[in-house]
Short mmCIF file of C-alpha atoms and ligand atoms in Angstrom, two decimals:
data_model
loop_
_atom_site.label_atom_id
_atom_site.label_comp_id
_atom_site.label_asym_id
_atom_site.label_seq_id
_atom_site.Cartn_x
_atom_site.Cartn_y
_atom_site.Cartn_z
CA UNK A 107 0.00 0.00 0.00
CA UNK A 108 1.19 3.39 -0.89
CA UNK A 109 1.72 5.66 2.20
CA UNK A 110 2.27 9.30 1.18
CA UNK A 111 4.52 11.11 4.24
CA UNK A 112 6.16 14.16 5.39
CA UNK A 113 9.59 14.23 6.54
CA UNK A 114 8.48 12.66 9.95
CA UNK A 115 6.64 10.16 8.47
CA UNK A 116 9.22 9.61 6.51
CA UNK A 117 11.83 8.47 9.34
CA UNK A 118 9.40 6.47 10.93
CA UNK A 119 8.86 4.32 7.75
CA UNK A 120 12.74 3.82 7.39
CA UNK A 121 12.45 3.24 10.81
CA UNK A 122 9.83 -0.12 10.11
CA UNK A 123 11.30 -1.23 6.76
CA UNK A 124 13.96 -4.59 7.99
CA UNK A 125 15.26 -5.18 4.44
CA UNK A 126 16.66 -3.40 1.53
CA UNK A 127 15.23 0.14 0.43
CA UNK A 128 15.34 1.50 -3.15
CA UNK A 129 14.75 5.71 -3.81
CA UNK A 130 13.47 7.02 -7.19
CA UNK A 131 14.17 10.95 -7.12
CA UNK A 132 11.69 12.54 -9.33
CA UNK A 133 10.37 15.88 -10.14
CA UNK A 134 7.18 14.13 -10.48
CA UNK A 135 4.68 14.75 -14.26
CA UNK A 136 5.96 10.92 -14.34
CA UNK A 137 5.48 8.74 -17.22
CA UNK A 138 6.47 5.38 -18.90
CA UNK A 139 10.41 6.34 -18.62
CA UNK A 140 9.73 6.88 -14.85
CA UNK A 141 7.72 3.80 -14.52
CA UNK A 142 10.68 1.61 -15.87
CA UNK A 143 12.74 3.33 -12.84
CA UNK A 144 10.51 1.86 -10.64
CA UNK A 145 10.20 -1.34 -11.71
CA UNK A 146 13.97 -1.96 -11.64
CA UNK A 147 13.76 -0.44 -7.87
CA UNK A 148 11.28 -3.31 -7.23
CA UNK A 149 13.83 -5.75 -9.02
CA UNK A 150 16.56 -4.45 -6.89
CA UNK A 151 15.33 -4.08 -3.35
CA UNK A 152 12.34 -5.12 -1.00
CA UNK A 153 10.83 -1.39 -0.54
CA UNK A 154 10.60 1.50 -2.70
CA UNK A 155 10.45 5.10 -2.35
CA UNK A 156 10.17 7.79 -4.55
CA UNK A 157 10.48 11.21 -4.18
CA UNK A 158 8.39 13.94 -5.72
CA UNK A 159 10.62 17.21 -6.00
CA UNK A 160 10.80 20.11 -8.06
CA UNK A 161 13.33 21.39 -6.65
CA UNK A 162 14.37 25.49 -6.93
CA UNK A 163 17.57 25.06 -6.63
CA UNK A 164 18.43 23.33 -9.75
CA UNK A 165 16.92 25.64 -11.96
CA UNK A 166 18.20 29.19 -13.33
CA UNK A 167 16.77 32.54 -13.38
CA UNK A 168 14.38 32.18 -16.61
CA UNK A 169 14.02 28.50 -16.42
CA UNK A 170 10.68 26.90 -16.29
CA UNK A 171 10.49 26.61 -12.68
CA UNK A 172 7.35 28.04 -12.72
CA UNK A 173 5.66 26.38 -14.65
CA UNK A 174 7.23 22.75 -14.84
CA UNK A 175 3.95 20.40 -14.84
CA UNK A 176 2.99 19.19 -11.25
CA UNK A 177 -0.19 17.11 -11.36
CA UNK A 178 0.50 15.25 -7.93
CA UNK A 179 -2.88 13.89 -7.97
CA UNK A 180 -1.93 11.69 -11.43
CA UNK A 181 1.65 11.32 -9.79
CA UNK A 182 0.33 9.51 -7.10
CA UNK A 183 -2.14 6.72 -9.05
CA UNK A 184 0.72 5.81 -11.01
CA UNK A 185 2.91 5.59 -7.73
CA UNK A 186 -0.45 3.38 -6.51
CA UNK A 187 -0.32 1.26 -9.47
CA UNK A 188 3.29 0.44 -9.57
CA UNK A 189 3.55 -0.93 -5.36
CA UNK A 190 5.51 2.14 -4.64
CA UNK A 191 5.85 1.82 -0.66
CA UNK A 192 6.10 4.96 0.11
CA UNK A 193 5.76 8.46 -1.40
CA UNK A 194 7.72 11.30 -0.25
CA UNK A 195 6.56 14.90 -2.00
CA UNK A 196 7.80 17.53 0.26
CA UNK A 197 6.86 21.48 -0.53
CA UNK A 198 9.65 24.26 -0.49
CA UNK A 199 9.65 24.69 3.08
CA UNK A 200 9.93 21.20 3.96
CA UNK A 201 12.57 20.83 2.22
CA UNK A 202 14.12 23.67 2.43
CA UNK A 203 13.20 25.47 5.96
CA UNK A 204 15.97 28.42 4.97
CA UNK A 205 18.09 29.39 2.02
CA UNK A 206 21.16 26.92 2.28
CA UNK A 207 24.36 28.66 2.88
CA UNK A 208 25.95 25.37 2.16
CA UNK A 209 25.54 23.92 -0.88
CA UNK A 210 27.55 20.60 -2.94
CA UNK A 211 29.65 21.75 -6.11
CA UNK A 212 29.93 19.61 -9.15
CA UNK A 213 33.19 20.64 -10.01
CA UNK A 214 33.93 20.89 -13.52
CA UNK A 215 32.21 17.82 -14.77
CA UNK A 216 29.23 19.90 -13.79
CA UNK A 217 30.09 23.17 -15.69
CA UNK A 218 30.45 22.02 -19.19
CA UNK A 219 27.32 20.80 -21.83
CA UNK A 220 24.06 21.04 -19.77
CA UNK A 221 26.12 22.95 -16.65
CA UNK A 222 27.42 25.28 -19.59
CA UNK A 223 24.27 25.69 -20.71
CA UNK A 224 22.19 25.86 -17.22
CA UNK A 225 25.32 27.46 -14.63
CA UNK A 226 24.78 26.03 -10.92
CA UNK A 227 22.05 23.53 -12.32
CA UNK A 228 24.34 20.79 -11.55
CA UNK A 229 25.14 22.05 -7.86
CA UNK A 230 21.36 22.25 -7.17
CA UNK A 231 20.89 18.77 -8.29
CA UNK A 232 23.53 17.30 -6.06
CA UNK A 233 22.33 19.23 -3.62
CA UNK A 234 18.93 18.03 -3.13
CA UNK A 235 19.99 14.38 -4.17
CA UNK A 236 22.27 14.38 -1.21
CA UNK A 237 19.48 15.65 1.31
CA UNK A 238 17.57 13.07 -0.39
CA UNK A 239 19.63 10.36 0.80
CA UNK A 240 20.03 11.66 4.28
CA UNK A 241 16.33 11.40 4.95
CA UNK A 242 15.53 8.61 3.09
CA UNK A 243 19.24 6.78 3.39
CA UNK A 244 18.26 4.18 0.50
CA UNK A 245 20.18 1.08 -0.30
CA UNK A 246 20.74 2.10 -3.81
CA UNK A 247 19.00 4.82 -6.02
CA UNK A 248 17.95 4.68 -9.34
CA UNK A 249 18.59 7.25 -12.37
CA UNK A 250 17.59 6.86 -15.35
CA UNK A 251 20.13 7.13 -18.23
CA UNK A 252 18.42 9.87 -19.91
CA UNK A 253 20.13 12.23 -18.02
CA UNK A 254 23.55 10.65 -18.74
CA UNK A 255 25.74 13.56 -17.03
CA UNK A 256 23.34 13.86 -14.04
CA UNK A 257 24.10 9.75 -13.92
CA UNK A 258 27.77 10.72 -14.13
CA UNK A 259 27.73 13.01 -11.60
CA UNK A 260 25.70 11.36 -9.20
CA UNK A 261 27.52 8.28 -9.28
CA UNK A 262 30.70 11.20 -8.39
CA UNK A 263 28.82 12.10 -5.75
CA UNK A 264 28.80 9.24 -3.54
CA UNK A 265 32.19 7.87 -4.55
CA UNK A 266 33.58 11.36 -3.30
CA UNK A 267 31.70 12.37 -0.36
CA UNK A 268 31.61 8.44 0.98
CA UNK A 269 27.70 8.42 0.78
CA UNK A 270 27.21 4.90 1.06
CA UNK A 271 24.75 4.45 -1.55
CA UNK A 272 24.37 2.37 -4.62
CA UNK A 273 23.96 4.01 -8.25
CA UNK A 274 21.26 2.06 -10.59
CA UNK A 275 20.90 3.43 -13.91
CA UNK A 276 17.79 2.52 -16.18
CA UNK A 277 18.19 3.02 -20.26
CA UNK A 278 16.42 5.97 -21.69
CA UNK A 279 12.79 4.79 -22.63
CA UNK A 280 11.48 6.46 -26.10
CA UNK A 281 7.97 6.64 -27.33
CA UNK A 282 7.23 4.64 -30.61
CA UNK A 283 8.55 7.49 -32.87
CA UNK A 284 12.01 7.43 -31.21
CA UNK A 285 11.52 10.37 -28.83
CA UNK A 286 12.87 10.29 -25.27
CA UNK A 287 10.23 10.25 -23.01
CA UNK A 288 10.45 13.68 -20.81
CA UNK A 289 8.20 15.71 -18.73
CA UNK A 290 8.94 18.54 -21.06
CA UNK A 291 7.81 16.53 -24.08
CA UNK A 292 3.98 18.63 -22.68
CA UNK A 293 5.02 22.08 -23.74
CA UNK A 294 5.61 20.65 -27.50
CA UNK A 295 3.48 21.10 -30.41
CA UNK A 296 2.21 18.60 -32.78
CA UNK A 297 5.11 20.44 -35.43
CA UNK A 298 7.47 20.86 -33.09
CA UNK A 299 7.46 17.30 -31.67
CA UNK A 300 7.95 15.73 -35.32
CA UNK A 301 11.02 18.24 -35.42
CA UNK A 302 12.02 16.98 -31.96
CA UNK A 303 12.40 13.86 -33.96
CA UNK A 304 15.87 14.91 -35.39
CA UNK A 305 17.40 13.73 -31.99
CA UNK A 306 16.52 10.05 -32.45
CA UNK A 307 17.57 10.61 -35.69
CA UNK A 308 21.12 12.36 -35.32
CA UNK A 309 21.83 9.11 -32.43
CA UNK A 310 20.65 6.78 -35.53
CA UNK A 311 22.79 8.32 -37.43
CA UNK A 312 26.00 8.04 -35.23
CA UNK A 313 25.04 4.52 -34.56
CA UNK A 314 25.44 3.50 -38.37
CA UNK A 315 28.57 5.34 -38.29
CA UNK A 316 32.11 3.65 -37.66
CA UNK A 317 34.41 4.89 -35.82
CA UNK A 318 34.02 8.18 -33.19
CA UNK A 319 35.05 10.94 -35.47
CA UNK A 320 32.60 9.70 -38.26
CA UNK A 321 29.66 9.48 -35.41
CA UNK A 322 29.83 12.50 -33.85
CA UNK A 323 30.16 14.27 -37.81
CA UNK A 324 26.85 12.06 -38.70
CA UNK A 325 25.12 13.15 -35.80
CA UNK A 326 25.87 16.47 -36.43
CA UNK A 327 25.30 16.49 -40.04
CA UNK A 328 21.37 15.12 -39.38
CA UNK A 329 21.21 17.77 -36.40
CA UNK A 330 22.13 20.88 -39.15
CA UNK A 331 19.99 19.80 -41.64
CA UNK A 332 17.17 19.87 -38.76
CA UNK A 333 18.34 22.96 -38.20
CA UNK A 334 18.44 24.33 -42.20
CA UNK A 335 14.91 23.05 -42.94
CA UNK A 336 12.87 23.90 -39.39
CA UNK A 337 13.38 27.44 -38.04
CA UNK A 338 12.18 26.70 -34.22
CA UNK A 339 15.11 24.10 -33.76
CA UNK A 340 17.83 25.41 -32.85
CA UNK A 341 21.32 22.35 -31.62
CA UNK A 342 23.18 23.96 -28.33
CA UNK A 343 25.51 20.52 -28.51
CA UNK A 344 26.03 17.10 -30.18
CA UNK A 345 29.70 15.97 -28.54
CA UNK A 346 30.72 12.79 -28.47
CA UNK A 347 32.70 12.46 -24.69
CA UNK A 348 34.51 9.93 -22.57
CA UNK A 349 31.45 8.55 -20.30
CA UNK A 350 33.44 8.61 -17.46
CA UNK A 351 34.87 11.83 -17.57
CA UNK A 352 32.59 13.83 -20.02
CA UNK A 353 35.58 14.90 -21.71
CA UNK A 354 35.34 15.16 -25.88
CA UNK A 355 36.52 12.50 -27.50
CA UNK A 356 39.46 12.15 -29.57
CA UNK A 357 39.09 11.13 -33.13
CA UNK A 358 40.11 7.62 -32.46
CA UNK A 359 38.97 7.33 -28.88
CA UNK A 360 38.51 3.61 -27.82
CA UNK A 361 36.02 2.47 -24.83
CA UNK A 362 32.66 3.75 -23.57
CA UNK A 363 31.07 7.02 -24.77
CA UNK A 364 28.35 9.06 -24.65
CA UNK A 365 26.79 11.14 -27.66
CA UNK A 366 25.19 13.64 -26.02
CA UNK A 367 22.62 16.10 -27.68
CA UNK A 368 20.94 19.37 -26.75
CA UNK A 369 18.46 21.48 -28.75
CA UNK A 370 16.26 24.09 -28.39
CA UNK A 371 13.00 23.36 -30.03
CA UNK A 372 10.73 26.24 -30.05
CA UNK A 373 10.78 27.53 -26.76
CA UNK A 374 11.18 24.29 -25.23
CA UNK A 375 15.37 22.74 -24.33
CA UNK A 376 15.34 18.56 -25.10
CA UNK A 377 18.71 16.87 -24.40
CA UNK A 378 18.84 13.35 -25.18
CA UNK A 379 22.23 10.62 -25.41
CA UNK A 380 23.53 7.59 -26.28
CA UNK A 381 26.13 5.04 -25.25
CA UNK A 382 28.53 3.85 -27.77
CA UNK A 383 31.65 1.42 -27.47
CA UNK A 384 34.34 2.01 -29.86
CA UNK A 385 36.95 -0.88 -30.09
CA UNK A 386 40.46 -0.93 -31.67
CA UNK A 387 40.66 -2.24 -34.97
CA UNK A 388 41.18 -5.45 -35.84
CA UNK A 389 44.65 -6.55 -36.48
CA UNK A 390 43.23 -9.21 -38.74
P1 LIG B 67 12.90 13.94 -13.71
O1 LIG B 67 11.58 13.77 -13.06
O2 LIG B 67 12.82 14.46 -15.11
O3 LIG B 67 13.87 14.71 -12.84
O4 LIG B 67 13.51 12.50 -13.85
C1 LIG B 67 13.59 11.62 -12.76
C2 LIG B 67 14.38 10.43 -13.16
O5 LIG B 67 13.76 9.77 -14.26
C3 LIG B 67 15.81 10.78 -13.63
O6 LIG B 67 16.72 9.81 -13.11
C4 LIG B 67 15.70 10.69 -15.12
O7 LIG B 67 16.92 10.37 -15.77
C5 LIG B 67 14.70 9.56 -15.28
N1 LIG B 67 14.07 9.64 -16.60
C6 LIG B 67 13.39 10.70 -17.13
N2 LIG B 67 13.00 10.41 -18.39
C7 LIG B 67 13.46 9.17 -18.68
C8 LIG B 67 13.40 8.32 -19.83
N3 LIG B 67 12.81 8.70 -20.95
N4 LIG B 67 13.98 7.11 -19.75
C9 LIG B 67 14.62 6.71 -18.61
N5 LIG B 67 14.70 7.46 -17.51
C10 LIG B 67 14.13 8.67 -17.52
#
């Protein structure tokens, strides 16, 4: 049964559950990619939590803070549907009783691509994720992938500062036209969700590619024709980078990377990724 708590409530759960608990950080507006979060939480431990956030801190002056979609209501049949245990969707002021003074830094894995493109985002992420885990001190949490430098950073986190919790990752679920499911899909027109479609594309692209240099230049050759031919979409980045480091690649990098891709699209910002392992050539 779903129990829906405050931040007392919350203790006192952690306080009944005798095996293994699983967190799912959220901002909530949760759909099909969020669902697949929670079933690999159930896979992966005997309770599950989720958290329903939208937190200030991790968005800029200008940003849709405002008017990000919260539909708790919706949020919480899903959560009902799914066995989430418990349901933990604090306001402002429970989370945040005063400004913080003291905040985590993401150091400069968190100040290029999306941190160059959204300064102190990062810092606000880790920040609540880490005040996350204090009150809920999971087992493991799981991300999904569709945020790969948010995964990155996260898993930075708690190898760093010692946390003590496990990193699950979940791949990006996409909707039947390739699209990465995202809470921000909401604010897109009809039009501009077709020309959304260029992502899945440019990430095909790559894919069909050989080699890094040719997949980040295929990628980015489908991403500037998207932008030649539809006015409202506008690429921020398509870099190919070391997954571990989110360096860019060199032209014949060898091991695990991430293609990661940002556009503006209208008025609304998609990123979406995807992981790619390059291997030597064959001496044969
Ligand atoms: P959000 O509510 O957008 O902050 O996302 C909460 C969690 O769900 C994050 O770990 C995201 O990476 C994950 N997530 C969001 N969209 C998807 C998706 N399409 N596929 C997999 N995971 C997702």
């Amino acid at each position: 049964m779903t129990r829906v708590v405050d931040t007392a409530g919350l203790a006192r759960w952690r306080e009944s559950v005798t095996g293994s608990v699983a967190l799912v950080p959220t901002m909530g507006a949760l759909h099909d990619g969020h669902r697949r979060l929670i079933a690999r939480a159930h896979e992966i431990a005997d309770a599950v939590a989720m958290s329903i956030f939208v937190n200030p801190l991790q968005f800029g002056p200008g940003e849709d803070f405002e008017r990000y979609p919260r539909d708790l209501d919706a949020d919480l049949e899903i959560c009902r549907a799914d066995g989430v245990d418990v349901v933990f969707a604090p306001d402002q002021s429970e989370m945040y009783p005063r400004e913080p003074e003291v905040t985590v830094s993401a150091g400069r894995m968190g100040t290029v691509f999306e941190g160059a493109a959204r300064p102190g985002h990062f810092d606000g992420v880790l920040t609540v994720v880490a005040k996350l885990f204090q009150r809920v001190r999971p087992d493991v949490a799981v991300f999904g992938q569709k945020d790969a430098q948010q995964l990155a950073l996260v898993e930075r986190l708690v190898t760093d500062l010692d946390l003590g919790v496990r990193i699950d990752s979940v791949p990006i679920v996409r909707d039947a036209d390739g699209l990465a499911l995202s809470s921000r899909n909401r604010y897109l027109s009809a039009r501009e969700r077709e020309t959304a479609l260029a992502l899945p594309r440019a990430i095909e692209a790559a894919r069909s590619a050989s080699g890094a240099q040719a997949a980040q230049d295929a990628a980015r050759a489908t991403l500037a024709d998207a932008e030649r031919q539809h006015p409202e979409f506008s690429l921020d980045y398509a870099t190919l980078v070391d997954r571990a480091t989110f360096t860019e690649c060199p032209p014949d990098f060898r091991g695990d990377a991430v293609l990661v891709l940002a556009a503006r699209v209208g008025a609304t910002r998609l990123i979406d990724n995807a992981s790619l392992h390059f291997v030597g050539q064959s001496l044969l």
